[in-house]
Amino acid sequence: FARISSSAASVPPLRAEILWPFVVVLSIFVALKVAGWDEGRVFVLGAVTAQALVLWRNLPRAARDLTSISSGHARLLVWPVTITLVLIALQLILANPLFTQRLVSAGCIFVLVVMLFGMRREKQIMGAVMKGVRSTRPLSSPVPLMRVNALFAAALLCLNEMLIASGSLTVWMSAMVIVLLMLRSAYWFVVLLVTPEGDDEGQTGRAA
């Protein structure tokens, strides 16, 4: 119980920079729908805006992280960014809400498959890492992030399909915002819960 309470208390709070993209997307969706725009086009525009905001917010950080590893690694972002921009363009051209919704499912399936394949080699990789480490200090157990990521990718996939089945774009848009915010908190709660004791502070610092 103490471990659960500690993990719940250590979940990073929802800061303004996390909340404002959701507010912007919902505001665009509601405003254009009230203005009489076609619901399908409004939905696609709101979803594309969300994707653009995520790209704009995370791209500089990803480039910084890759550059800190090696000066040439930032070029690895070219393909993911290109694919994302192509998918955004396709959504705007097709203006098909179901296509946009299925892209969410496709993304979840992709992450789930990558995590499942990674889990198959996780023991070998960690074994090689532990074997190569020489330290007088006992090593903490690795955090099973691949399993956590796979769990939440599967959960989001199921929730997305349930929202698609509801048949309402308004319900999908509103519920997805709430679901993503809840999943973020739940994700860090689980990560902190499975983190070996003594490493919680470092994990929370990275989560913030």
Short mmCIF file of C-alpha atoms in Angstrom, two decimals:
data_model
loop_
_atom_site.label_atom_id
_atom_site.label_comp_id
_atom_site.label_asym_id
_atom_site.label_seq_id
_atom_site.Cartn_x
_atom_site.Cartn_y
_atom_site.Cartn_z
CA PHE A 1 0.00 0.00 0.00
CA ALA A 2 2.85 2.36 0.86
CA ARG A 3 4.42 1.68 -2.56
CA ILE A 4 1.12 2.45 -4.32
CA SER A 5 0.64 5.66 -2.33
CA SER A 6 4.20 6.77 -3.04
CA SER A 7 3.85 6.08 -6.77
CA ALA A 8 0.52 7.94 -6.96
CA ALA A 9 1.97 10.94 -5.14
CA SER A 10 5.01 11.02 -7.46
CA VAL A 11 3.06 11.16 -10.74
CA PRO A 12 4.15 14.36 -12.55
CA PRO A 13 1.36 16.99 -12.52
CA LEU A 14 -0.42 18.20 -15.64
CA ARG A 15 1.40 21.41 -16.53
CA ALA A 16 0.14 24.16 -18.82
CA GLU A 17 2.34 23.09 -21.74
CA ILE A 18 0.70 19.67 -21.62
CA LEU A 19 -2.87 20.94 -21.35
CA TRP A 20 -2.87 23.78 -23.89
CA PRO A 21 -2.64 21.60 -27.06
CA PHE A 22 -5.76 19.73 -25.94
CA VAL A 23 -7.54 23.03 -25.25
CA VAL A 24 -6.56 24.36 -28.69
CA VAL A 25 -7.80 21.25 -30.51
CA LEU A 26 -11.12 21.14 -28.65
CA SER A 27 -11.62 24.89 -29.17
CA ILE A 28 -11.06 24.55 -32.93
CA PHE A 29 -13.42 21.57 -33.11
CA VAL A 30 -16.21 23.25 -31.15
CA ALA A 31 -15.85 26.68 -32.81
CA LEU A 32 -15.88 25.37 -36.39
CA LYS A 33 -18.74 22.98 -35.67
CA VAL A 34 -20.82 25.80 -34.18
CA ALA A 35 -19.97 27.89 -37.24
CA GLY A 36 -21.70 25.29 -39.39
CA TRP A 37 -18.74 23.55 -40.95
CA ASP A 38 -19.08 19.92 -42.03
CA GLU A 39 -18.47 17.74 -38.97
CA GLY A 40 -16.19 15.33 -40.81
CA ARG A 41 -13.90 18.08 -42.10
CA VAL A 42 -13.86 19.78 -38.69
CA PHE A 43 -12.91 16.49 -37.07
CA VAL A 44 -10.04 15.89 -39.50
CA LEU A 45 -8.82 19.48 -39.11
CA GLY A 46 -8.84 19.14 -35.32
CA ALA A 47 -6.99 15.82 -35.44
CA VAL A 48 -4.40 17.18 -37.89
CA THR A 49 -3.88 20.22 -35.66
CA ALA A 50 -3.23 17.88 -32.72
CA GLN A 51 -0.67 15.92 -34.74
CA ALA A 52 1.06 19.13 -35.88
CA LEU A 53 1.23 20.39 -32.28
CA VAL A 54 2.73 17.10 -31.08
CA LEU A 55 5.32 17.24 -33.87
CA TRP A 56 6.14 20.90 -33.17
CA ARG A 57 6.44 20.28 -29.41
CA ASN A 58 8.54 17.11 -29.50
CA LEU A 59 10.75 17.58 -32.56
CA PRO A 60 13.26 20.03 -30.98
CA ARG A 61 13.60 17.83 -27.90
CA ALA A 62 14.15 14.70 -30.00
CA ALA A 63 16.75 16.51 -32.14
CA ARG A 64 18.54 17.68 -28.98
CA ASP A 65 18.59 14.18 -27.50
CA LEU A 66 19.96 12.63 -30.69
CA THR A 67 22.56 15.38 -31.09
CA SER A 68 23.76 14.77 -27.53
CA ILE A 69 24.46 11.14 -28.51
CA SER A 70 26.21 11.96 -31.78
CA SER A 71 26.35 15.02 -34.00
CA GLY A 72 25.11 13.11 -37.05
CA HIS A 73 22.20 11.26 -35.46
CA ALA A 74 19.74 14.16 -35.71
CA ARG A 75 19.34 13.25 -39.39
CA LEU A 76 17.53 10.10 -38.26
CA LEU A 77 14.48 12.33 -37.67
CA VAL A 78 14.10 13.07 -41.39
CA TRP A 79 12.15 9.90 -42.20
CA PRO A 80 9.72 9.97 -39.23
CA VAL A 81 8.98 13.66 -39.84
CA THR A 82 8.53 13.08 -43.58
CA ILE A 83 6.14 10.17 -42.98
CA THR A 84 4.16 12.22 -40.46
CA LEU A 85 3.84 15.15 -42.88
CA VAL A 86 2.74 12.81 -45.68
CA LEU A 87 0.07 11.29 -43.41
CA ILE A 88 -1.12 14.77 -42.39
CA ALA A 89 -1.38 15.76 -46.07
CA LEU A 90 -3.31 12.55 -46.85
CA GLN A 91 -5.78 13.25 -44.07
CA LEU A 92 -6.39 16.79 -45.33
CA ILE A 93 -6.84 15.57 -48.91
CA LEU A 94 -9.16 12.67 -48.07
CA ALA A 95 -11.02 14.51 -45.28
CA ASN A 96 -12.23 11.11 -44.11
CA PRO A 97 -12.73 10.86 -40.32
CA LEU A 98 -12.55 7.06 -40.36
CA PHE A 99 -9.14 7.19 -42.06
CA THR A 100 -7.87 9.52 -39.34
CA GLN A 101 -9.33 7.31 -36.60
CA ARG A 102 -7.79 4.18 -38.11
CA LEU A 103 -4.40 5.89 -38.20
CA VAL A 104 -4.56 5.99 -34.40
CA SER A 105 -5.22 2.25 -34.35
CA ALA A 106 -2.40 1.67 -36.85
CA GLY A 107 0.00 3.66 -34.67
CA CYS A 108 -1.00 1.62 -31.60
CA ILE A 109 -0.52 -1.65 -33.50
CA PHE A 110 2.89 -0.50 -34.73
CA VAL A 111 4.06 0.36 -31.20
CA LEU A 112 2.59 -2.87 -29.84
CA VAL A 113 4.38 -5.01 -32.45
CA VAL A 114 7.70 -3.21 -31.90
CA MET A 115 7.41 -3.63 -28.13
CA LEU A 116 6.48 -7.33 -28.44
CA PHE A 117 9.45 -8.03 -30.72
CA GLY A 118 11.67 -6.04 -28.36
CA MET A 119 10.47 -8.09 -25.40
CA ARG A 120 11.64 -11.27 -27.15
CA ARG A 121 15.22 -9.99 -27.14
CA GLU A 122 14.98 -7.98 -23.93
CA LYS A 123 16.56 -10.67 -21.75
CA GLN A 124 19.44 -11.18 -24.19
CA ILE A 125 20.14 -7.44 -24.40
CA MET A 126 19.93 -6.89 -20.65
CA GLY A 127 22.05 -9.97 -20.04
CA ALA A 128 24.77 -8.63 -22.34
CA VAL A 129 24.59 -5.22 -20.66
CA MET A 130 24.83 -6.67 -17.16
CA LYS A 131 27.66 -8.98 -18.18
CA GLY A 132 29.65 -6.09 -19.59
CA VAL A 133 29.23 -3.90 -16.52
CA ARG A 134 31.92 -4.04 -13.88
CA SER A 135 30.84 -2.32 -10.67
CA THR A 136 31.34 -2.88 -6.97
CA ARG A 137 27.93 -1.33 -6.34
CA PRO A 138 24.89 -3.61 -6.75
CA LEU A 139 22.89 -2.83 -9.90
CA SER A 140 19.20 -2.07 -9.70
CA SER A 141 16.80 -4.16 -11.73
CA PRO A 142 15.83 -2.70 -15.11
CA VAL A 143 12.40 -1.13 -15.47
CA PRO A 144 10.25 -3.24 -17.86
CA LEU A 145 9.32 -0.25 -20.03
CA MET A 146 8.67 -2.41 -23.10
CA ARG A 147 5.96 -4.29 -21.25
CA VAL A 148 4.44 -1.07 -19.92
CA ASN A 149 4.49 0.50 -23.40
CA ALA A 150 2.92 -2.61 -24.91
CA LEU A 151 0.19 -2.61 -22.24
CA PHE A 152 -0.75 1.02 -22.85
CA ALA A 153 -0.57 0.70 -26.64
CA ALA A 154 -3.03 -2.21 -26.41
CA ALA A 155 -5.27 -0.23 -24.04
CA LEU A 156 -5.35 2.80 -26.36
CA LEU A 157 -6.05 0.53 -29.34
CA CYS A 158 -9.06 -1.01 -27.60
CA LEU A 159 -10.37 2.38 -26.45
CA ASN A 160 -9.98 3.85 -29.93
CA GLU A 161 -11.90 0.99 -31.52
CA MET A 162 -14.65 1.35 -28.91
CA LEU A 163 -14.93 5.08 -29.65
CA ILE A 164 -15.03 4.39 -33.40
CA ALA A 165 -17.85 1.90 -32.79
CA SER A 166 -19.83 4.63 -31.00
CA GLY A 167 -20.25 6.31 -34.38
CA SER A 168 -20.09 9.86 -32.99
CA LEU A 169 -17.20 12.12 -33.96
CA THR A 170 -18.01 14.51 -31.10
CA VAL A 171 -17.86 11.65 -28.58
CA TRP A 172 -14.58 10.42 -30.11
CA MET A 173 -12.92 13.85 -29.99
CA SER A 174 -14.09 14.70 -26.47
CA ALA A 175 -13.44 11.25 -25.01
CA MET A 176 -10.01 10.92 -26.65
CA VAL A 177 -8.81 14.13 -24.98
CA ILE A 178 -9.93 12.85 -21.56
CA VAL A 179 -8.56 9.35 -22.24
CA LEU A 180 -5.12 10.62 -23.28
CA LEU A 181 -4.82 12.80 -20.18
CA MET A 182 -5.89 9.90 -17.97
CA LEU A 183 -3.55 7.47 -19.74
CA ARG A 184 -0.63 9.85 -19.25
CA SER A 185 -1.13 9.86 -15.48
CA ALA A 186 -1.79 6.12 -15.43
CA TYR A 187 1.34 5.47 -17.50
CA TRP A 188 3.64 7.28 -15.08
CA PHE A 189 1.90 5.67 -12.11
CA VAL A 190 2.65 2.21 -13.52
CA VAL A 191 6.24 3.19 -14.44
CA LEU A 192 6.85 4.46 -10.91
CA LEU A 193 5.18 1.38 -9.46
CA VAL A 194 7.52 -1.01 -11.29
CA THR A 195 10.63 1.13 -10.83
CA PRO A 196 13.07 -0.41 -8.32
CA GLU A 197 13.10 1.45 -5.03
CA GLY A 198 15.66 4.22 -4.97
CA ASP A 199 15.25 5.03 -8.68
CA ASP A 200 11.84 6.70 -8.36
CA GLU A 201 13.25 10.18 -8.08
CA GLY A 202 15.25 9.83 -11.27
CA GLN A 203 12.27 8.44 -13.16
CA THR A 204 10.02 11.27 -11.96
CA GLY A 205 12.61 13.84 -12.94
CA ARG A 206 12.77 12.41 -16.47
CA ALA A 207 8.98 12.23 -16.64
CA ALA A 208 8.62 15.93 -15.82
#
